[in-house]
C-alpha cells in the first residue's frame, strides 16, 4: 500500500526521478509502460516480448522476495497435486518451487496412519532433490470434519491424553520413515483454536496439550525420524485464544499461522494488530525462540485484493518464515483461480523467473535419496479437506476437482531483475506512466 508523501518531499522526488532516468538510459532492455489500472509497475524488454509471452527472463540469484526461496502452494492433496507443481513452476517462469504441501484425510484412523499409496508420489517428489520440503497436515481425530459436538470432543481429547491413540501416530511415523521422508514437516492438529475440526482445542485445552505431547512423543520414538512439528492456529482469537493451546517448547519446532484475507472490510493493518493476529504470532514465536511459517494463506472475503497480496508477501519478506504455501483454489488462489486477476498478476510478477542453484543429493545415506521413478497411485476414496476454521479460511477443493486453468495475467510482467520506482504522482504523470529499473545492469555490462 503506497504511503502518502509529505509536501516537503516533492523536490527530492523530482531530483531522484532525474537520476533514475539517467540510470534507465544506461540500463539495456528496459522500457517504460503505462499501467492501465494505475497500480502495478512494469518493465518490458525492448524486443517487445514479456516473460509471459515467451521471452526467457534473465534470472537473478537473489529472489524478488526472500520468501520465494521457501515457498509452495496447496494444489491438491493427491497425485494431481504433485503433477501440478511443475505446471505452476512453468507459469512462474521456471521459479523453483521447493515446498510441497498436502493433507492426510481425516475420515478414519487408517487415513491418519497414511494409507498405502497416498503418500508415495509426494515422497518421490521430495526425494528427487535435497533442498525440497514436504509439509504434511495430520488430523488428530477420525471423523475430523463431521461436526462432532463439544461434549463428545471432550471425551475424545481425554482418550488422547490417556494415550489411546498413540499407536496411529507411530504407524504414520514408521510409514514416513519407510518412504525415506523422515524430515517431513508435520502440521499436527492445525487450526485447533477454531470450531471446524473434531481435533479442536477449545472443549478441553489441558487434555488437548497432553494429547499433542503423546502424539509427538509417539512419532519421535520411531528410529530414523527427523520430523519437525508445526503448531499452526488460525489468525485471531477464534473460539479460544490459541496461546491457551500451546503445548510447550520441547514439543514444537515451528510456530505457524493460517492467515486468509478476512473478515470482510478488515484491512491488513488490523490483521497485524488484532489480538492473536500476525504481530502477536511473530512476537510469541520470538519469545519462544521458534521459527515461523504460513502453511495456509490467500485471498478470501475481500475479493481480488492487491493490497493484501502485496502486504502479505512483504510481511513474509520481513519476518522470514521457514516456508509459506498459498492455498491455490478459488476463492483464495492466484494460479488455480481466475477470479483474482489483479492479485494474480502481482503475485506472478514478483515471483517470476526466480531460480537458485540446485543442490545435489548427498552421497551418504540421508533422508533425501536419489530420484526414483514415480508410480501412478490411485487417489484416496475420500479426499482430505484442509478447510480452515470459520474464523480465517476456506473449505478446500476435493482432490477429484478438475485441473485448474492458470489465471491469465492482466498485462506484461516485469523482468525478474526489475525493481519498481515510486516517483510520486507528479513525475509519473509527466512521464506518462510508471518506471521499473533493472538493478543488475551494471554487473551485466561488465
Tab-separated table of C-alpha atoms in Angstrom:
chain	number	residue	atom	x	y	z
A	1	UNK	CA	0.000	0.000	0.000
A	2	UNK	CA	1.516	3.250	-1.136
A	3	UNK	CA	2.109	5.822	1.580
A	4	UNK	CA	1.135	9.443	1.080
A	5	UNK	CA	4.265	11.575	0.840
A	6	UNK	CA	4.769	14.878	2.666
A	7	UNK	CA	4.803	18.021	0.569
A	8	UNK	CA	8.443	18.656	1.527
A	9	UNK	CA	9.480	15.512	-0.310
A	10	UNK	CA	8.264	16.724	-3.731
A	11	UNK	CA	11.516	18.381	-4.789
A	12	UNK	CA	13.624	15.434	-3.619
A	13	UNK	CA	11.421	13.065	-5.571
A	14	UNK	CA	11.925	15.084	-8.744
A	15	UNK	CA	15.703	15.022	-8.348
A	16	UNK	CA	15.665	11.266	-7.745
A	17	UNK	CA	13.474	10.851	-10.800
A	18	UNK	CA	16.060	12.586	-12.962
A	19	UNK	CA	18.762	10.290	-11.604
A	20	UNK	CA	16.584	7.286	-12.200
A	21	UNK	CA	16.033	8.357	-15.817
A	22	UNK	CA	19.788	8.521	-16.338
A	23	UNK	CA	20.193	5.042	-14.892
A	24	UNK	CA	17.416	3.734	-17.076
A	25	UNK	CA	19.058	5.250	-20.132
A	26	UNK	CA	22.151	3.199	-19.362
A	27	UNK	CA	20.251	0.051	-18.461
A	28	UNK	CA	19.805	-2.180	-21.526
A	29	UNK	CA	16.467	-3.698	-22.369
A	30	UNK	CA	14.124	-1.581	-20.258
A	31	UNK	CA	11.188	0.471	-21.480
A	32	UNK	CA	8.525	2.442	-19.650
A	33	UNK	CA	4.951	1.265	-19.897
A	34	UNK	CA	1.758	2.824	-18.593
A	35	UNK	CA	-0.292	0.644	-16.280
A	36	UNK	CA	-3.904	0.761	-17.386
A	37	UNK	CA	-5.043	0.282	-13.786
A	38	UNK	CA	-2.562	2.728	-12.320
A	39	UNK	CA	-1.431	0.145	-9.798
A	40	UNK	CA	1.166	-2.380	-10.967
A	41	UNK	CA	4.575	-1.189	-12.225
A	42	UNK	CA	6.033	-2.964	-15.235
A	43	UNK	CA	9.122	-3.092	-17.433
A	44	UNK	CA	9.019	-4.675	-20.887
A	45	UNK	CA	12.078	-5.856	-22.867
A	46	UNK	CA	12.687	-3.721	-25.947
A	47	UNK	CA	12.230	-6.705	-28.237
A	48	UNK	CA	8.523	-6.417	-27.449
A	49	UNK	CA	8.287	-9.689	-25.565
A	50	UNK	CA	7.322	-10.053	-21.952
A	51	UNK	CA	8.208	-13.113	-19.905
A	52	UNK	CA	4.584	-14.135	-20.143
A	53	UNK	CA	4.692	-14.041	-23.937
A	54	UNK	CA	7.566	-16.468	-24.344
A	55	UNK	CA	10.720	-14.468	-23.669
A	56	UNK	CA	13.186	-16.078	-21.293
A	57	UNK	CA	13.697	-13.644	-18.416
A	58	UNK	CA	17.160	-13.133	-17.039
A	59	UNK	CA	17.014	-14.838	-13.628
A	60	UNK	CA	18.689	-13.371	-10.598
A	61	UNK	CA	20.444	-15.250	-7.843
A	62	UNK	CA	18.504	-13.106	-5.362
A	63	UNK	CA	14.747	-13.658	-5.306
A	64	UNK	CA	12.442	-10.675	-5.681
A	65	UNK	CA	11.101	-11.771	-2.336
A	66	UNK	CA	13.166	-13.753	0.157
A	67	UNK	CA	10.054	-15.856	0.753
A	68	UNK	CA	10.455	-17.141	-2.818
A	69	UNK	CA	13.300	-19.389	-1.704
A	70	UNK	CA	10.994	-21.490	0.507
A	71	UNK	CA	7.510	-21.279	-0.913
A	72	UNK	CA	4.925	-23.501	-2.472
A	73	UNK	CA	1.187	-23.894	-2.844
A	74	UNK	CA	-1.537	-26.309	-1.890
A	75	UNK	CA	-2.610	-27.577	-5.323
A	76	UNK	CA	-4.397	-30.823	-4.445
A	77	UNK	CA	-3.999	-33.494	-1.767
A	78	UNK	CA	-3.302	-36.469	-4.023
A	79	UNK	CA	-1.162	-37.344	-7.024
A	80	UNK	CA	-2.695	-34.491	-9.005
A	81	UNK	CA	-1.147	-32.026	-6.549
A	82	UNK	CA	2.308	-33.429	-7.265
A	83	UNK	CA	1.832	-33.140	-11.032
A	84	UNK	CA	0.585	-29.573	-10.790
A	85	UNK	CA	3.800	-28.329	-9.169
A	86	UNK	CA	5.668	-28.453	-12.489
A	87	UNK	CA	2.849	-26.586	-14.243
A	88	UNK	CA	2.820	-23.880	-11.593
A	89	UNK	CA	6.586	-23.536	-11.907
A	90	UNK	CA	6.200	-23.035	-15.661
A	91	UNK	CA	3.555	-20.356	-15.087
A	92	UNK	CA	6.038	-18.613	-12.792
A	93	UNK	CA	8.727	-18.620	-15.463
A	94	UNK	CA	10.695	-21.514	-14.048
A	95	UNK	CA	10.740	-20.248	-10.476
A	96	UNK	CA	11.897	-23.035	-8.223
A	97	UNK	CA	9.100	-24.345	-6.002
A	98	UNK	CA	10.746	-26.073	-3.068
A	99	UNK	CA	7.776	-26.799	-0.801
A	100	UNK	CA	5.150	-29.456	-1.441
A	101	UNK	CA	2.055	-29.346	0.766
A	102	UNK	CA	-0.605	-31.987	1.249
A	103	UNK	CA	-3.142	-33.162	3.843
A	104	UNK	CA	-3.962	-36.591	5.175
A	105	UNK	CA	-7.671	-37.385	5.051
A	106	UNK	CA	-9.322	-37.391	8.442
A	107	UNK	CA	-12.218	-39.766	7.979
A	108	UNK	CA	-10.755	-42.915	9.559
A	109	UNK	CA	-7.718	-43.791	11.635
A	110	UNK	CA	-6.283	-45.673	8.655
A	111	UNK	CA	-6.370	-42.330	6.794
A	112	UNK	CA	-4.368	-40.703	9.571
A	113	UNK	CA	-1.854	-43.547	9.539
A	114	UNK	CA	-1.129	-42.654	5.902
A	115	UNK	CA	-2.951	-45.221	3.805
A	116	UNK	CA	-0.831	-47.284	1.435
A	117	UNK	CA	-0.195	-45.390	-1.769
A	118	UNK	CA	-1.457	-41.988	-0.691
A	119	UNK	CA	1.968	-40.592	0.227
A	120	UNK	CA	4.069	-42.439	-2.373
A	121	UNK	CA	4.171	-39.758	-5.082
A	122	UNK	CA	4.727	-36.973	-2.570
A	123	UNK	CA	7.650	-38.904	-1.102
A	124	UNK	CA	9.092	-39.465	-4.577
A	125	UNK	CA	8.882	-35.725	-5.336
A	126	UNK	CA	10.583	-34.882	-2.042
A	127	UNK	CA	13.438	-37.364	-2.570
A	128	UNK	CA	14.273	-36.085	-6.035
A	129	UNK	CA	16.060	-33.050	-4.584
A	130	UNK	CA	17.856	-32.482	-1.321
A	131	UNK	CA	16.594	-28.913	-0.901
A	132	UNK	CA	12.875	-29.709	-1.039
A	133	UNK	CA	10.477	-29.720	1.903
A	134	UNK	CA	7.376	-31.845	2.309
A	135	UNK	CA	4.682	-30.341	4.535
A	136	UNK	CA	2.010	-32.757	5.756
A	137	UNK	CA	-1.105	-31.705	7.669
A	138	UNK	CA	-2.063	-34.513	10.053
A	139	UNK	CA	-5.507	-34.643	11.720
A	140	UNK	CA	-5.643	-35.637	15.370
A	141	UNK	CA	-9.081	-37.265	15.212
A	142	UNK	CA	-11.035	-39.510	12.884
A	143	UNK	CA	-14.307	-38.047	11.586
A	144	UNK	CA	-12.396	-34.789	11.734
A	145	UNK	CA	-14.987	-32.721	9.843
A	146	UNK	CA	-18.149	-34.480	10.948
A	147	UNK	CA	-19.489	-31.707	13.187
A	148	UNK	CA	-18.892	-33.631	16.406
A	149	UNK	CA	-20.375	-31.736	19.408
A	150	UNK	CA	-18.164	-30.342	22.168
A	151	UNK	CA	-19.202	-32.950	24.720
A	152	UNK	CA	-18.007	-35.799	22.516
A	153	UNK	CA	-14.851	-33.885	21.576
A	154	UNK	CA	-14.109	-33.540	25.282
A	155	UNK	CA	-14.316	-37.319	25.675
A	156	UNK	CA	-12.047	-37.899	22.676
A	157	UNK	CA	-9.483	-35.452	24.000
A	158	UNK	CA	-9.447	-37.310	27.314
A	159	UNK	CA	-8.772	-40.559	25.446
A	160	UNK	CA	-5.958	-38.876	23.522
A	161	UNK	CA	-4.494	-37.519	26.738
A	162	UNK	CA	-4.546	-41.055	28.136
A	163	UNK	CA	-2.511	-42.344	25.181
A	164	UNK	CA	-5.292	-44.321	23.497
A	165	UNK	CA	-4.419	-43.018	20.007
A	166	UNK	CA	-0.609	-43.164	20.197
A	167	UNK	CA	-0.369	-46.264	18.016
A	168	UNK	CA	-1.851	-44.455	14.997
A	169	UNK	CA	0.769	-41.717	15.073
A	170	UNK	CA	3.571	-44.222	15.500
A	171	UNK	CA	2.347	-46.094	12.418
A	172	UNK	CA	2.318	-42.856	10.436
A	173	UNK	CA	5.870	-42.091	11.537
A	174	UNK	CA	7.020	-45.573	10.530
A	175	UNK	CA	5.403	-45.161	7.115
A	176	UNK	CA	7.135	-41.821	6.511
A	177	UNK	CA	10.497	-43.228	7.550
A	178	UNK	CA	9.964	-46.245	5.286
A	179	UNK	CA	9.217	-43.852	2.419
A	180	UNK	CA	12.544	-42.116	3.143
A	181	UNK	CA	10.946	-38.793	4.068
A	182	UNK	CA	11.815	-38.708	7.779
A	183	UNK	CA	12.315	-34.929	7.754
A	184	UNK	CA	8.703	-34.130	6.835
A	185	UNK	CA	7.170	-31.057	8.486
A	186	UNK	CA	4.134	-32.284	10.433
A	187	UNK	CA	1.350	-29.691	10.812
A	188	UNK	CA	-0.431	-31.528	13.589
A	189	UNK	CA	-3.993	-30.643	14.603
A	190	UNK	CA	-3.991	-27.352	12.674
A	191	UNK	CA	-6.396	-24.513	13.463
A	192	UNK	CA	-7.099	-26.023	16.845
A	193	UNK	CA	-8.390	-22.657	18.099
A	194	UNK	CA	-11.415	-22.791	15.796
A	195	UNK	CA	-14.610	-24.818	15.613
A	196	UNK	CA	-14.313	-26.611	12.261
A	197	UNK	CA	-12.433	-29.722	13.296
A	198	UNK	CA	-13.007	-32.545	15.731
A	199	UNK	CA	-9.373	-32.109	16.762
A	200	UNK	CA	-10.132	-28.646	18.137
A	201	UNK	CA	-8.677	-27.492	21.443
A	202	UNK	CA	-11.485	-25.359	22.900
A	203	UNK	CA	-13.557	-28.006	24.728
A	204	UNK	CA	-10.561	-29.024	26.919
A	205	UNK	CA	-7.239	-27.212	26.317
A	206	UNK	CA	-5.359	-29.121	29.021
A	207	UNK	CA	-6.290	-32.519	27.622
A	208	UNK	CA	-5.528	-31.248	24.102
A	209	UNK	CA	-1.994	-30.310	25.129
A	210	UNK	CA	-1.411	-33.704	26.747
A	211	UNK	CA	-2.752	-35.363	23.610
A	212	UNK	CA	-0.362	-33.347	21.412
A	213	UNK	CA	2.508	-34.424	23.671
A	214	UNK	CA	1.552	-38.078	23.331
A	215	UNK	CA	1.256	-37.880	19.534
A	216	UNK	CA	4.610	-36.107	19.142
A	217	UNK	CA	6.326	-38.475	21.567
A	218	UNK	CA	4.964	-41.490	19.683
A	219	UNK	CA	6.244	-40.185	16.343
A	220	UNK	CA	9.623	-39.224	17.755
A	221	UNK	CA	10.051	-42.738	19.159
A	222	UNK	CA	10.473	-44.197	15.660
A	223	UNK	CA	14.159	-44.767	14.757
A	224	UNK	CA	15.420	-42.557	11.934
A	225	UNK	CA	12.799	-39.838	12.264
A	226	UNK	CA	13.770	-36.180	11.925
A	227	UNK	CA	10.300	-34.660	11.913
A	228	UNK	CA	9.600	-31.002	12.620
A	229	UNK	CA	6.285	-30.341	14.347
A	230	UNK	CA	4.444	-27.180	13.314
A	231	UNK	CA	1.896	-25.723	15.768
A	232	UNK	CA	-0.449	-23.759	13.481
A	233	UNK	CA	-3.538	-21.908	14.746
A	234	UNK	CA	-5.738	-19.690	12.620
A	235	UNK	CA	-5.178	-15.949	12.848
A	236	UNK	CA	-7.132	-14.150	15.551
A	237	UNK	CA	-8.845	-15.330	18.677
A	238	UNK	CA	-11.453	-17.535	17.002
A	239	UNK	CA	-13.199	-19.848	19.515
A	240	UNK	CA	-10.367	-19.844	22.034
A	241	UNK	CA	-7.061	-17.912	22.292
A	242	UNK	CA	-4.528	-20.110	20.541
A	243	UNK	CA	-1.924	-19.363	23.197
A	244	UNK	CA	-4.011	-21.490	25.595
A	245	UNK	CA	-3.420	-24.490	23.346
A	246	UNK	CA	0.371	-24.171	23.036
A	247	UNK	CA	1.797	-27.493	24.278
A	248	UNK	CA	5.328	-26.398	25.174
A	249	UNK	CA	8.652	-25.567	23.568
A	250	UNK	CA	10.050	-29.095	23.818
A	251	UNK	CA	7.139	-30.385	21.726
A	252	UNK	CA	7.086	-27.728	18.988
A	253	UNK	CA	9.675	-26.950	16.299
A	254	UNK	CA	7.825	-24.300	14.259
A	255	UNK	CA	5.002	-21.914	15.173
A	256	UNK	CA	2.813	-21.361	12.135
A	257	UNK	CA	-0.311	-19.376	11.359
A	258	UNK	CA	-3.072	-19.776	8.773
A	259	UNK	CA	-3.977	-16.259	7.676
A	260	UNK	CA	-6.548	-15.527	4.970
A	261	UNK	CA	-7.784	-12.103	3.881
A	262	UNK	CA	-10.836	-11.846	6.119
A	263	UNK	CA	-13.204	-10.828	7.680
A	264	UNK	CA	-14.773	-8.589	5.061
A	265	UNK	CA	-13.666	-4.979	5.418
A	266	UNK	CA	-10.737	-5.767	7.737
A	267	UNK	CA	-7.577	-4.288	6.226
A	268	UNK	CA	-4.071	-5.638	6.608
A	269	UNK	CA	-3.150	-3.249	9.420
A	270	UNK	CA	-5.952	-4.713	11.518
A	271	UNK	CA	-4.856	-8.235	10.620
A	272	UNK	CA	-1.454	-7.346	12.043
A	273	UNK	CA	-2.651	-5.615	15.183
A	274	UNK	CA	-5.701	-7.632	16.204
A	275	UNK	CA	-5.443	-9.789	19.340
A	276	UNK	CA	-3.736	-13.072	18.431
A	277	UNK	CA	-3.034	-11.657	14.978
A	278	UNK	CA	0.057	-11.526	12.793
A	279	UNK	CA	2.133	-9.376	15.139
A	280	UNK	CA	1.330	-11.417	18.228
A	281	UNK	CA	2.205	-14.571	16.296
A	282	UNK	CA	5.650	-13.227	15.409
A	283	UNK	CA	6.239	-11.931	18.934
A	284	UNK	CA	5.110	-15.183	20.533
A	285	UNK	CA	7.421	-17.236	18.317
A	286	UNK	CA	10.351	-14.936	19.062
A	287	UNK	CA	9.705	-15.184	22.791
A	288	UNK	CA	9.777	-18.982	22.497
A	289	UNK	CA	12.800	-18.921	20.136
A	290	UNK	CA	10.927	-20.689	17.347
A	291	UNK	CA	10.852	-20.031	13.593
A	292	UNK	CA	7.511	-19.244	11.971
A	293	UNK	CA	5.573	-20.500	8.977
A	294	UNK	CA	2.427	-19.745	6.984
A	295	UNK	CA	1.032	-23.126	5.857
A	296	UNK	CA	-2.212	-21.565	4.573
A	297	UNK	CA	-2.797	-18.053	3.293
A	298	UNK	CA	-4.621	-16.404	0.432
A	299	UNK	CA	-7.413	-14.124	-0.724
A	300	UNK	CA	-10.903	-14.542	0.678
A	301	UNK	CA	-13.657	-12.235	1.930
A	302	UNK	CA	-12.221	-9.060	0.385
A	303	UNK	CA	-12.002	-10.390	-3.150
A	304	UNK	CA	-9.232	-9.623	-5.624
A	305	UNK	CA	-7.309	-7.576	-3.088
A	306	UNK	CA	-3.886	-6.466	-4.334
A	307	UNK	CA	-3.164	-4.662	-1.066
A	308	UNK	CA	-3.463	-7.912	0.878
A	309	UNK	CA	-1.312	-9.770	-1.672
A	310	UNK	CA	1.386	-7.117	-1.702
A	311	UNK	CA	1.492	-6.682	2.038
A	312	UNK	CA	1.306	-10.369	2.904
A	313	UNK	CA	4.302	-11.011	0.659
A	314	UNK	CA	6.097	-8.049	2.219
A	315	UNK	CA	5.232	-9.332	5.702
A	316	UNK	CA	6.803	-12.680	4.890
A	317	UNK	CA	9.843	-10.919	3.441
A	318	UNK	CA	10.326	-9.053	6.678
A	319	UNK	CA	9.754	-11.983	9.049
A	320	UNK	CA	11.345	-14.806	7.030
A	321	UNK	CA	9.167	-17.859	7.658
A	322	UNK	CA	10.634	-21.329	7.289
A	323	UNK	CA	8.125	-21.779	4.468
A	324	UNK	CA	4.842	-20.441	3.131
A	325	UNK	CA	2.251	-22.169	0.949
A	326	UNK	CA	-0.616	-20.247	-0.603
A	327	UNK	CA	-3.951	-22.070	-0.855
A	328	UNK	CA	-4.379	-22.113	-4.618
A	329	UNK	CA	-8.009	-22.693	-5.465
A	330	UNK	CA	-10.971	-20.327	-5.572
A	331	UNK	CA	-11.584	-18.029	-3.875
A	332	UNK	CA	-8.083	-17.921	-2.403
A	333	UNK	CA	-5.657	-18.661	-5.216
A	334	UNK	CA	-3.702	-16.964	-7.965
A	335	UNK	CA	-2.896	-19.738	-10.454
A	336	UNK	CA	-5.742	-22.151	-9.947
A	337	UNK	CA	-8.376	-19.420	-9.663
A	338	UNK	CA	-9.270	-16.937	-12.400
A	339	UNK	CA	-11.376	-14.814	-10.032
A	340	UNK	CA	-8.383	-12.750	-8.841
A	341	UNK	CA	-6.632	-11.373	-11.952
A	342	UNK	CA	-5.033	-8.308	-10.329
A	343	UNK	CA	-3.677	-10.159	-7.296
A	344	UNK	CA	-2.617	-12.987	-9.611
A	345	UNK	CA	-0.668	-10.563	-11.801
A	346	UNK	CA	1.040	-9.082	-8.762
A	347	UNK	CA	1.977	-12.466	-7.282
A	348	UNK	CA	3.295	-13.720	-10.606
A	349	UNK	CA	5.253	-10.573	-11.408
A	350	UNK	CA	7.048	-10.652	-8.054
A	351	UNK	CA	7.995	-14.324	-8.227
A	352	UNK	CA	8.546	-14.749	-11.970
A	353	UNK	CA	11.711	-16.442	-13.202
A	354	UNK	CA	13.498	-16.831	-9.885
A	355	UNK	CA	15.888	-19.763	-9.725
A	356	UNK	CA	18.673	-20.863	-7.433
A	357	UNK	CA	21.408	-23.464	-7.883
A	358	UNK	CA	20.091	-26.956	-7.325
A	359	UNK	CA	21.967	-28.818	-4.585
A	360	UNK	CA	22.882	-32.383	-5.475
A	361	UNK	CA	21.557	-35.187	-3.274
A	362	UNK	CA	24.075	-36.243	-0.614
A	363	UNK	CA	26.285	-39.224	-1.374
A	364	UNK	CA	25.960	-40.669	2.119
A	365	UNK	CA	22.656	-42.174	3.280
A	366	UNK	CA	20.350	-39.325	4.249
A	367	UNK	CA	16.594	-38.717	4.295
A	368	UNK	CA	16.990	-37.361	0.767
A	369	UNK	CA	17.845	-40.112	-1.736
A	370	UNK	CA	18.416	-40.191	-5.500
A	371	UNK	CA	15.315	-39.816	-7.673
A	372	UNK	CA	13.041	-42.755	-8.199
A	373	UNK	CA	10.514	-43.236	-10.925
A	374	UNK	CA	7.115	-42.070	-9.726
A	375	UNK	CA	4.380	-44.652	-9.781
A	376	UNK	CA	0.777	-43.915	-10.508
A	377	UNK	CA	-1.192	-44.292	-7.318
A	378	UNK	CA	-4.979	-44.202	-7.017
A	379	UNK	CA	-6.498	-41.190	-5.327
A	380	UNK	CA	-7.969	-41.722	-1.865
A	381	UNK	CA	-11.614	-42.645	-1.998
A	382	UNK	CA	-12.425	-39.671	0.218
A	383	UNK	CA	-10.011	-36.768	-0.285
A	384	UNK	CA	-8.804	-34.692	2.650
A	385	UNK	CA	-10.408	-31.357	3.314
A	386	UNK	CA	-7.860	-28.804	4.516
A	387	UNK	CA	-10.549	-26.303	5.328
A	388	UNK	CA	-9.538	-23.635	7.819
A	389	UNK	CA	-11.824	-22.809	10.681
A	390	UNK	CA	-14.617	-20.404	10.026
A	391	UNK	CA	-12.543	-17.680	11.626
A	392	UNK	CA	-9.889	-17.435	8.912
A	393	UNK	CA	-10.202	-19.665	5.928
A	394	UNK	CA	-11.734	-21.795	3.224
A	395	UNK	CA	-13.234	-25.156	2.565
A	396	UNK	CA	-10.769	-26.971	0.317
A	397	UNK	CA	-11.388	-28.257	-3.137
A	398	UNK	CA	-11.543	-32.061	-3.264
A	399	UNK	CA	-8.681	-33.925	-4.897
A	400	UNK	CA	-11.080	-35.047	-7.626
A	401	UNK	CA	-11.657	-31.494	-8.790
A	402	UNK	CA	-10.804	-30.681	-12.415
A	403	UNK	CA	-7.333	-29.404	-13.132
A	404	UNK	CA	-7.366	-25.637	-12.725
A	405	UNK	CA	-6.501	-23.342	-15.574
A	406	UNK	CA	-3.888	-20.757	-14.673
A	407	UNK	CA	-5.247	-17.273	-14.289
A	408	UNK	CA	-4.250	-15.142	-17.260
A	409	UNK	CA	-2.193	-12.090	-16.255
A	410	UNK	CA	-3.758	-8.741	-16.981
A	411	UNK	CA	-0.694	-7.447	-18.806
A	412	UNK	CA	3.040	-7.855	-19.384
A	413	UNK	CA	5.076	-8.981	-16.437
A	414	UNK	CA	8.275	-7.398	-15.182
A	415	UNK	CA	11.626	-8.946	-15.821
A	416	UNK	CA	12.888	-10.911	-12.838
A	417	UNK	CA	15.544	-8.268	-12.124
A	418	UNK	CA	13.296	-5.243	-12.452
A	419	UNK	CA	12.564	-3.103	-9.404
A	420	UNK	CA	9.637	-0.623	-9.457
A	421	UNK	CA	10.347	3.029	-8.628
A	422	UNK	CA	7.859	5.112	-6.689
A	423	UNK	CA	8.498	8.599	-8.142
A	424	UNK	CA	5.350	10.343	-6.961
A	425	UNK	CA	2.206	11.224	-8.889
A	426	UNK	CA	3.581	14.444	-10.495
A	427	UNK	CA	6.609	12.803	-12.089
A	428	UNK	CA	4.653	9.718	-13.131
A	429	UNK	CA	2.032	11.924	-14.792
A	430	UNK	CA	4.761	13.898	-16.621
A	431	UNK	CA	6.394	10.661	-17.863
A	432	UNK	CA	3.113	9.085	-18.917
A	433	UNK	CA	3.437	6.029	-16.715
A	434	UNK	CA	5.380	4.246	-14.010
A	435	UNK	CA	9.032	3.203	-14.118
A	436	UNK	CA	10.711	-0.072	-13.353
A	437	UNK	CA	14.522	-0.252	-13.215
A	438	UNK	CA	16.776	-3.262	-13.613
A	439	UNK	CA	19.282	-3.135	-10.782
A	440	UNK	CA	21.591	-5.756	-12.292
A	441	UNK	CA	22.508	-3.679	-15.385
A	442	UNK	CA	25.931	-2.708	-14.073
A	443	UNK	CA	27.066	-6.275	-13.378
A	444	UNK	CA	25.757	-7.461	-16.755
A	445	UNK	CA	27.569	-4.673	-18.608
A	446	UNK	CA	30.810	-5.811	-17.030
